[in-house]
Coordinates of C-alpha atoms in Angstrom, one line a residue:
X1 CA -22.9 19.1 -20.5
X2 CA -23.1 17.8 -24.1
X3 CA -25.4 20.5 -25.6
X4 CA -24.3 23.0 -28.2
X5 CA -23.5 25.6 -25.6
X6 CA -21.7 23.2 -23.1
X7 CA -18.1 23.7 -22.1
X8 CA -17.0 20.5 -23.9
X9 CA -18.5 21.5 -27.3
X10 CA -15.5 23.5 -28.5
X11 CA -13.0 20.8 -27.3
X12 CA -14.8 18.0 -29.1
X13 CA -15.4 19.9 -32.3
X14 CA -11.8 21.4 -32.5
X15 CA -9.6 18.4 -31.8
X16 CA -6.8 19.9 -34.0
X17 CA -6.5 22.6 -31.3
X18 CA -7.3 20.6 -28.3
X19 CA -4.9 17.7 -28.9
X20 CA -1.8 19.9 -28.9
X21 CA -2.8 21.4 -25.6
X22 CA -3.4 18.0 -24.1
X23 CA -0.3 16.6 -25.7
X24 CA 2.0 19.2 -24.1
X25 CA 0.7 18.2 -20.7
X26 CA 1.0 14.5 -21.5
X27 CA 4.7 14.9 -22.4
X28 CA 5.4 17.0 -19.3
X29 CA 3.8 14.4 -17.0
X30 CA 5.6 11.6 -18.8
X31 CA 9.0 13.3 -18.6
X32 CA 8.6 14.2 -14.9
X33 CA 7.4 10.7 -13.9
X34 CA 10.2 9.0 -15.9
X35 CA 12.9 11.2 -14.3
X36 CA 11.7 10.8 -10.8
X37 CA 11.2 7.0 -11.1
X38 CA 14.6 6.4 -12.6
X39 CA 16.2 8.6 -9.8
X40 CA 14.2 6.8 -7.2
X41 CA 15.3 3.4 -8.6
X42 CA 18.8 4.1 -7.1
X43 CA 17.7 4.1 -3.4
X44 CA 15.0 1.6 -4.2
X45 CA 17.8 -0.7 -5.5
X46 CA 19.9 -0.3 -2.4
X47 CA 16.9 -1.2 -0.2
X48 CA 16.0 -4.1 -2.4
X49 CA 19.5 -5.6 -2.6
X50 CA 20.1 -5.4 1.1
X51 CA 16.5 -6.1 2.2
X52 CA 17.6 -9.5 3.6
X53 CA 18.7 -7.5 6.6
X54 CA 15.0 -7.0 7.5
X55 CA 15.0 -10.6 8.7
X56 CA 18.2 -10.6 10.8
X57 CA 20.5 -8.5 12.9
X58 CA 24.3 -8.6 12.4
X59 CA 26.7 -7.7 15.1
X60 CA 30.4 -7.9 14.5
X61 CA 33.5 -6.9 16.4
X62 CA 35.5 -4.0 14.9
X63 CA 38.4 -6.2 13.9
X64 CA 38.9 -7.8 17.3
X65 CA 38.1 -11.5 17.2
X66 CA 38.1 -11.8 21.0
X67 CA 35.0 -9.6 21.2
X68 CA 32.7 -12.0 19.3
X69 CA 32.0 -14.3 22.3
X70 CA 31.4 -11.3 24.5
X71 CA 28.9 -9.9 22.0
X72 CA 27.0 -13.2 21.9
X73 CA 26.9 -13.4 25.6
X74 CA 25.5 -9.9 26.0
X75 CA 22.9 -10.5 23.3
X76 CA 21.7 -13.6 25.2
X77 CA 21.6 -12.0 28.6
X78 CA 20.5 -8.4 27.9
X79 CA 18.2 -8.6 25.0
X80 CA 14.6 -7.4 25.9
X81 CA 13.4 -9.3 22.8
X82 CA 13.2 -13.1 22.8
X83 CA 15.9 -14.5 20.5
X84 CA 15.3 -17.7 18.5
X85 CA 18.8 -18.2 17.2
X86 CA 22.3 -16.7 17.1
X87 CA 24.5 -18.0 14.3
X88 CA 28.2 -17.4 14.0
X89 CA 29.4 -16.7 10.4
X90 CA 32.4 -15.5 8.5
X91 CA 32.0 -13.2 5.6
X92 CA 33.9 -12.8 2.3
X93 CA 33.6 -9.7 0.0
X94 CA 31.9 -9.8 -3.3
X95 CA 29.9 -7.5 -5.6
X96 CA 26.6 -7.2 -7.4
X97 CA 25.6 -5.0 -10.4
X98 CA 23.2 -2.0 -10.4
X99 CA 22.2 0.6 -12.9
X100 CA 24.8 3.0 -11.4
X101 CA 27.7 0.5 -11.2
X102 CA 28.9 -2.2 -8.9
X103 CA 28.0 -2.4 -5.2
X104 CA 29.6 -4.4 -2.4
X105 CA 28.0 -7.5 -1.2
X106 CA 29.0 -10.3 1.2
X107 CA 29.2 -14.0 1.0
X108 CA 28.2 -15.3 4.4
X109 CA 29.8 -18.6 5.6
X110 CA 27.6 -20.8 7.8
X111 CA 27.8 -24.3 9.2
X112 CA 25.5 -26.7 7.3
X113 CA 22.7 -26.7 9.9
X114 CA 22.7 -23.0 10.3
X115 CA 22.7 -22.5 6.6
X116 CA 19.4 -24.4 6.2
X117 CA 17.9 -22.5 9.1
X118 CA 19.0 -19.2 7.6
X119 CA 17.4 -20.1 4.2
X120 CA 14.2 -21.0 6.0
X121 CA 14.1 -17.6 7.7
X122 CA 14.8 -15.9 4.3
X123 CA 11.6 -17.5 3.0
X124 CA 13.3 -19.8 0.5
X125 CA 10.5 -21.8 -1.2
X126 CA 12.8 -24.2 -3.2
X127 CA 16.4 -24.9 -3.9
X128 CA 17.7 -25.8 -7.3
X129 CA 20.8 -27.9 -6.7
X130 CA 22.2 -28.5 -3.2
X131 CA 23.8 -26.9 -0.2
X132 CA 27.6 -26.5 -0.1
X133 CA 29.7 -29.3 1.4
X134 CA 31.6 -28.3 4.6
X135 CA 35.1 -27.0 3.8
X136 CA 34.5 -27.0 0.0
X137 CA 34.7 -24.0 -2.3
X138 CA 31.0 -24.0 -3.0
X139 CA 28.2 -21.5 -2.7
X140 CA 24.4 -21.0 -2.8
X141 CA 23.0 -17.8 -4.3
X142 CA 19.4 -16.6 -4.5
X143 CA 17.6 -16.3 -7.8
X144 CA 17.9 -12.4 -8.0
X145 CA 21.7 -12.7 -7.5
X146 CA 22.0 -15.4 -10.2
X147 CA 20.0 -13.3 -12.6
X148 CA 22.0 -10.1 -11.8
X149 CA 25.5 -11.8 -12.2
X150 CA 24.4 -14.2 -15.0
X151 CA 25.2 -17.2 -12.8
X152 CA 24.0 -20.8 -13.3
X153 CA 24.8 -24.0 -11.5
X154 CA 28.6 -24.5 -11.9
X155 CA 29.3 -20.8 -12.4
X156 CA 32.1 -19.1 -10.5
X157 CA 31.1 -16.7 -7.7
X158 CA 34.5 -16.1 -6.2
X159 CA 37.9 -16.7 -7.7
X160 CA 41.6 -15.8 -7.7
X161 CA 41.3 -13.7 -10.9
X162 CA 38.3 -11.7 -9.5
X163 CA 39.8 -8.7 -7.7
X164 CA 36.5 -7.5 -6.2
X165 CA 35.3 -11.1 -5.4
X166 CA 38.6 -12.7 -4.5
X167 CA 39.1 -16.2 -3.2
X168 CA 42.2 -18.4 -3.6
X169 CA 40.1 -21.1 -5.1
X170 CA 37.2 -21.0 -7.5
X171 CA 34.0 -21.0 -5.5
X172 CA 31.4 -22.5 -7.7
X173 CA 27.6 -22.2 -7.4
X174 CA 26.0 -25.5 -6.4
X175 CA 22.6 -24.2 -5.5
X176 CA 20.2 -21.4 -6.5
X177 CA 17.6 -20.5 -3.9
X178 CA 14.1 -19.4 -4.9
X179 CA 13.4 -16.2 -2.7
X180 CA 13.0 -12.5 -3.3
X181 CA 16.0 -11.7 -1.1
X182 CA 19.5 -11.3 -2.4
X183 CA 21.7 -14.0 -0.8
X184 CA 25.2 -15.4 -1.2
X185 CA 26.1 -18.3 1.2
X186 CA 29.1 -20.5 1.5
X187 CA 30.8 -23.0 3.8
X188 CA 32.1 -21.3 7.0
X189 CA 34.9 -24.0 7.2
X190 CA 36.2 -22.9 3.8
X191 CA 35.9 -19.2 4.8
X192 CA 37.9 -19.8 8.0
X193 CA 40.6 -21.6 6.2
X194 CA 41.1 -19.3 3.2
X195 CA 39.6 -15.8 4.1
X196 CA 41.0 -13.2 6.4
X197 CA 40.7 -11.3 8.8
X198 CA 39.8 -14.2 11.1
X199 CA 36.8 -12.4 12.6
X200 CA 33.4 -13.9 13.1
X201 CA 30.1 -12.1 13.1
X202 CA 27.0 -12.9 15.1
X203 CA 23.7 -13.2 13.1
X204 CA 20.7 -12.8 15.4
X205 CA 17.1 -13.6 14.8
X206 CA 14.1 -12.5 16.9
X207 CA 11.8 -15.4 17.8
X208 CA 8.9 -13.3 16.5
X209 CA 9.8 -11.8 13.0
X210 CA 7.5 -8.9 13.7
X211 CA 9.9 -7.9 16.6
X212 CA 13.1 -8.0 14.5
X213 CA 13.1 -4.2 14.1
X214 CA 12.8 -3.7 17.9
X215 CA 15.7 -6.1 18.4
X216 CA 17.7 -4.1 15.8
X217 CA 17.1 -0.8 17.5
X218 CA 17.8 -2.1 20.9
X219 CA 21.1 -3.5 19.8
X220 CA 22.1 -0.3 18.1
X221 CA 21.7 1.6 21.4
X222 CA 23.1 -1.2 23.5
X223 CA 26.4 -1.5 21.6
X224 CA 26.8 2.3 21.0
X225 CA 30.4 3.2 21.9
X226 CA 31.6 -0.4 22.2
X227 CA 33.9 -2.2 19.9
X228 CA 31.0 -3.7 18.0
X229 CA 29.4 -2.8 14.7
X230 CA 25.6 -3.3 14.2
X231 CA 24.2 -4.2 10.8
X232 CA 20.4 -3.6 10.6
X233 CA 17.9 -2.6 8.0
X234 CA 16.7 0.5 9.7
X235 CA 20.3 1.8 9.7
X236 CA 20.6 1.0 6.0
X237 CA 17.3 2.9 5.3
X238 CA 18.4 5.9 7.3
X239 CA 21.8 6.2 5.6
X240 CA 20.2 5.7 2.2
X241 CA 17.8 8.5 2.8
X242 CA 20.5 10.8 4.1
X243 CA 22.7 10.0 1.1
X244 CA 20.2 11.2 -1.4
X245 CA 19.1 14.5 0.3
X246 CA 21.3 16.7 -1.8
X247 CA 20.3 14.7 -5.0
X248 CA 16.6 15.4 -4.3
X249 CA 17.3 19.0 -3.7
X250 CA 18.9 19.3 -7.2
X251 CA 16.1 17.2 -8.6
X252 CA 13.5 19.7 -7.2
X253 CA 15.4 22.5 -9.0
X254 CA 15.3 20.6 -12.3
X255 CA 11.6 19.8 -11.9
X256 CA 11.0 23.5 -11.1
X257 CA 12.7 24.6 -14.2
X258 CA 10.8 22.1 -16.3
X259 CA 7.5 23.3 -14.8
X260 CA 8.4 26.9 -15.5
X261 CA 9.3 26.1 -19.1
X262 CA 6.1 24.1 -19.7
X263 CA 4.0 26.7 -18.0
X264 CA 5.4 29.6 -20.1
X265 CA 4.9 27.5 -23.2
X266 CA 1.3 26.6 -22.2
X267 CA 0.6 30.3 -21.4
X268 CA 1.6 31.3 -24.9
X269 CA -0.5 28.5 -26.4
X270 CA -3.5 29.4 -24.3
X271 CA -3.2 33.1 -25.2
X272 CA -3.3 32.2 -28.9
X273 CA -6.0 29.7 -28.2
X274 CA -8.2 32.3 -26.6
X275 CA -7.4 35.0 -29.1
X276 CA -8.7 32.8 -31.9
X277 CA -12.1 32.5 -30.1
X278 CA -12.9 36.2 -29.5
X279 CA -15.8 36.2 -32.0
X280 CA -17.3 33.1 -30.2
X281 CA -17.1 34.8 -26.8
X282 CA -18.5 38.0 -28.1
X283 CA -21.5 36.2 -29.7
X284 CA -22.1 34.2 -26.5
X285 CA -22.1 37.3 -24.4
X286 CA -24.5 39.0 -26.9
X287 CA -26.7 35.9 -26.4
X288 CA -26.9 36.5 -22.7
X289 CA -23.7 35.0 -21.2
X290 CA -22.3 37.2 -18.3
X291 CA -18.6 37.9 -18.1
X292 CA -18.5 35.7 -15.0
X293 CA -20.3 32.9 -16.9
X294 CA -17.8 33.1 -19.8
X295 CA -14.9 33.0 -17.4
X296 CA -16.4 29.9 -15.7
X297 CA -17.1 28.2 -19.1
X298 CA -13.5 28.7 -20.3
X299 CA -12.0 27.6 -17.0
X300 CA -14.1 24.4 -17.2
X301 CA -12.6 23.8 -20.6
X302 CA -9.1 24.4 -19.3
X303 CA -9.7 22.1 -16.3
X304 CA -11.0 19.4 -18.8
X305 CA -7.9 19.4 -21.0
X306 CA -5.5 19.7 -18.0
X307 CA -7.1 16.6 -16.3
X308 CA -7.2 14.7 -19.6
X309 CA -3.5 15.5 -20.2
X310 CA -2.6 14.4 -16.7
X311 CA -4.5 11.2 -16.9
X312 CA -3.1 10.3 -20.3
X313 CA 0.4 11.3 -19.1
X314 CA 0.2 9.1 -16.1
X315 CA -1.0 6.1 -18.3
X316 CA 1.8 6.8 -20.8
X317 CA 4.4 7.1 -18.0
X318 CA 3.2 3.8 -16.4
X319 CA 3.3 2.1 -19.8
X320 CA 6.8 3.3 -20.5
X321 CA 8.1 2.4 -17.0
X322 CA 6.5 -1.0 -17.1
X323 CA 8.1 -1.7 -20.5
X324 CA 11.5 -0.5 -19.2
X325 CA 11.1 -2.8 -16.1
X326 CA 10.2 -5.9 -18.1
X327 CA 12.7 -5.4 -21.0
X328 CA 15.6 -3.7 -19.3
X329 CA 15.5 -4.0 -15.6
X330 CA 14.1 -7.5 -14.7
X331 CA 16.5 -9.5 -16.9
X332 CA 19.4 -8.0 -14.8
X333 CA 17.4 -7.9 -11.5
X334 CA 17.6 -4.1 -11.5
X335 CA 15.0 -2.4 -9.3
X336 CA 12.4 -0.1 -10.8
X337 CA 8.9 0.6 -9.5
X338 CA 6.4 1.6 -12.3
X339 CA 3.9 2.5 -9.5
X340 CA 6.2 4.9 -7.7
X341 CA 3.8 7.2 -5.8
X342 CA 6.4 9.9 -5.3
X343 CA 7.0 10.1 -9.0
X344 CA 3.3 10.5 -9.8
X345 CA 2.9 13.1 -7.0
X346 CA 5.6 15.2 -8.7
X347 CA 3.6 15.1 -11.9
X348 CA 0.8 17.2 -10.3
X349 CA 3.0 20.3 -10.5
X350 CA 2.9 20.9 -14.3
X351 CA -0.9 20.6 -14.7
X352 CA -1.6 22.8 -11.6
X353 CA 0.8 25.4 -12.9
X354 CA -0.9 25.3 -16.3
X355 CA -4.3 25.6 -14.8
X356 CA -3.2 28.7 -12.8
X357 CA -1.7 30.3 -15.9
X358 CA -4.9 29.5 -17.8
X359 CA -7.0 31.2 -15.1
X360 CA -4.8 34.3 -15.2
X361 CA -4.8 34.5 -19.0
X362 CA -8.6 34.2 -19.2
X363 CA -9.2 36.7 -16.5
X364 CA -7.0 39.3 -18.2
X365 CA -8.7 38.6 -21.5
X366 CA -12.2 39.1 -20.0
X367 CA -11.4 42.0 -17.7
X368 CA -12.0 44.6 -20.4
X369 CA -13.9 42.4 -22.8
X370 CA -16.2 44.3 -25.2
X371 CA -18.7 42.0 -26.9
X372 CA -20.2 44.7 -29.0
X373 CA -16.8 45.5 -30.5
X374 CA -16.3 41.8 -31.2
X375 CA -19.6 41.4 -32.9
X376 CA -19.0 44.5 -35.0
X377 CA -15.6 42.8 -36.0
X378 CA -13.5 45.7 -34.7
X379 CA -11.2 43.3 -32.9
X380 CA -10.6 40.8 -35.6

């Protein structure tokens, strides 16, 4: 494969012509991967921000405070999954930031003992500061939330001047929990005194965390049609996927247009590339190469620069996305996955289309190829 008549000889000895072909594919792969990854970061952000719901089930009455005890009793008596704990909490609205704007979030108010148990379930490894005192306008947030909102100990999470995160008093951060989950926790006594409507929500934990999803799905069916609303991760995931169906259809059209443009451009480049090598092909056939052998040789070359372009493109895309994550996303706790498998699957479309065009172009070139005419320089 490295001799003077090998398929790689021309590519190695004519880098000025090979590099542009590879470069076009690199740019196409880089562009596709970047577009898909950035679009995917939106649903990925939703699932990341609300991923704490994987560890719990929330069931709340639809504005009817008298329903909460009935919901708790039904959970205790009818659940097919063993329950370790049911906590009663009160929620206050807040917001977090994302790359597409602000999203609603909730400050959950717990009693002191329940709050510690909740933090343990949420895999908190350490706590900077302390837990809120009962009845005081104080809160604990997790490290991603603190980074996202620029909060430090003593910072204001809720306040009278914050329309989206309103509270009649300034609720200050007294603790920052070290966990991957996004959390905002406060004193339930303070919530009940200053926040309305006066409706409590049941937070339910399966005894075995591996059965939490089963508990969530049972509750969703069990309370269907009742004056109860279920908050579960699988419902969040389902609604997120449904929300972006139309967006991904539009994205497929955009990628299709991009592939078409890149393919046509590559087709013209390959046509010029082959036209400049007619003398070489004529001499090779005069030396004994069959038309089929020439076709195989050129297709090997095309496969080589397409694969190189894709590999370099994937590496360039990963490098760019990794840099964007470290420099732009992580400081704000925005979600971006540099190893997004879906994005890299989309990048296969341009090189496959280019390889197909290369095959058609070469086939048409060699279909009526006359090596004698080439050698006699009638075609140049």
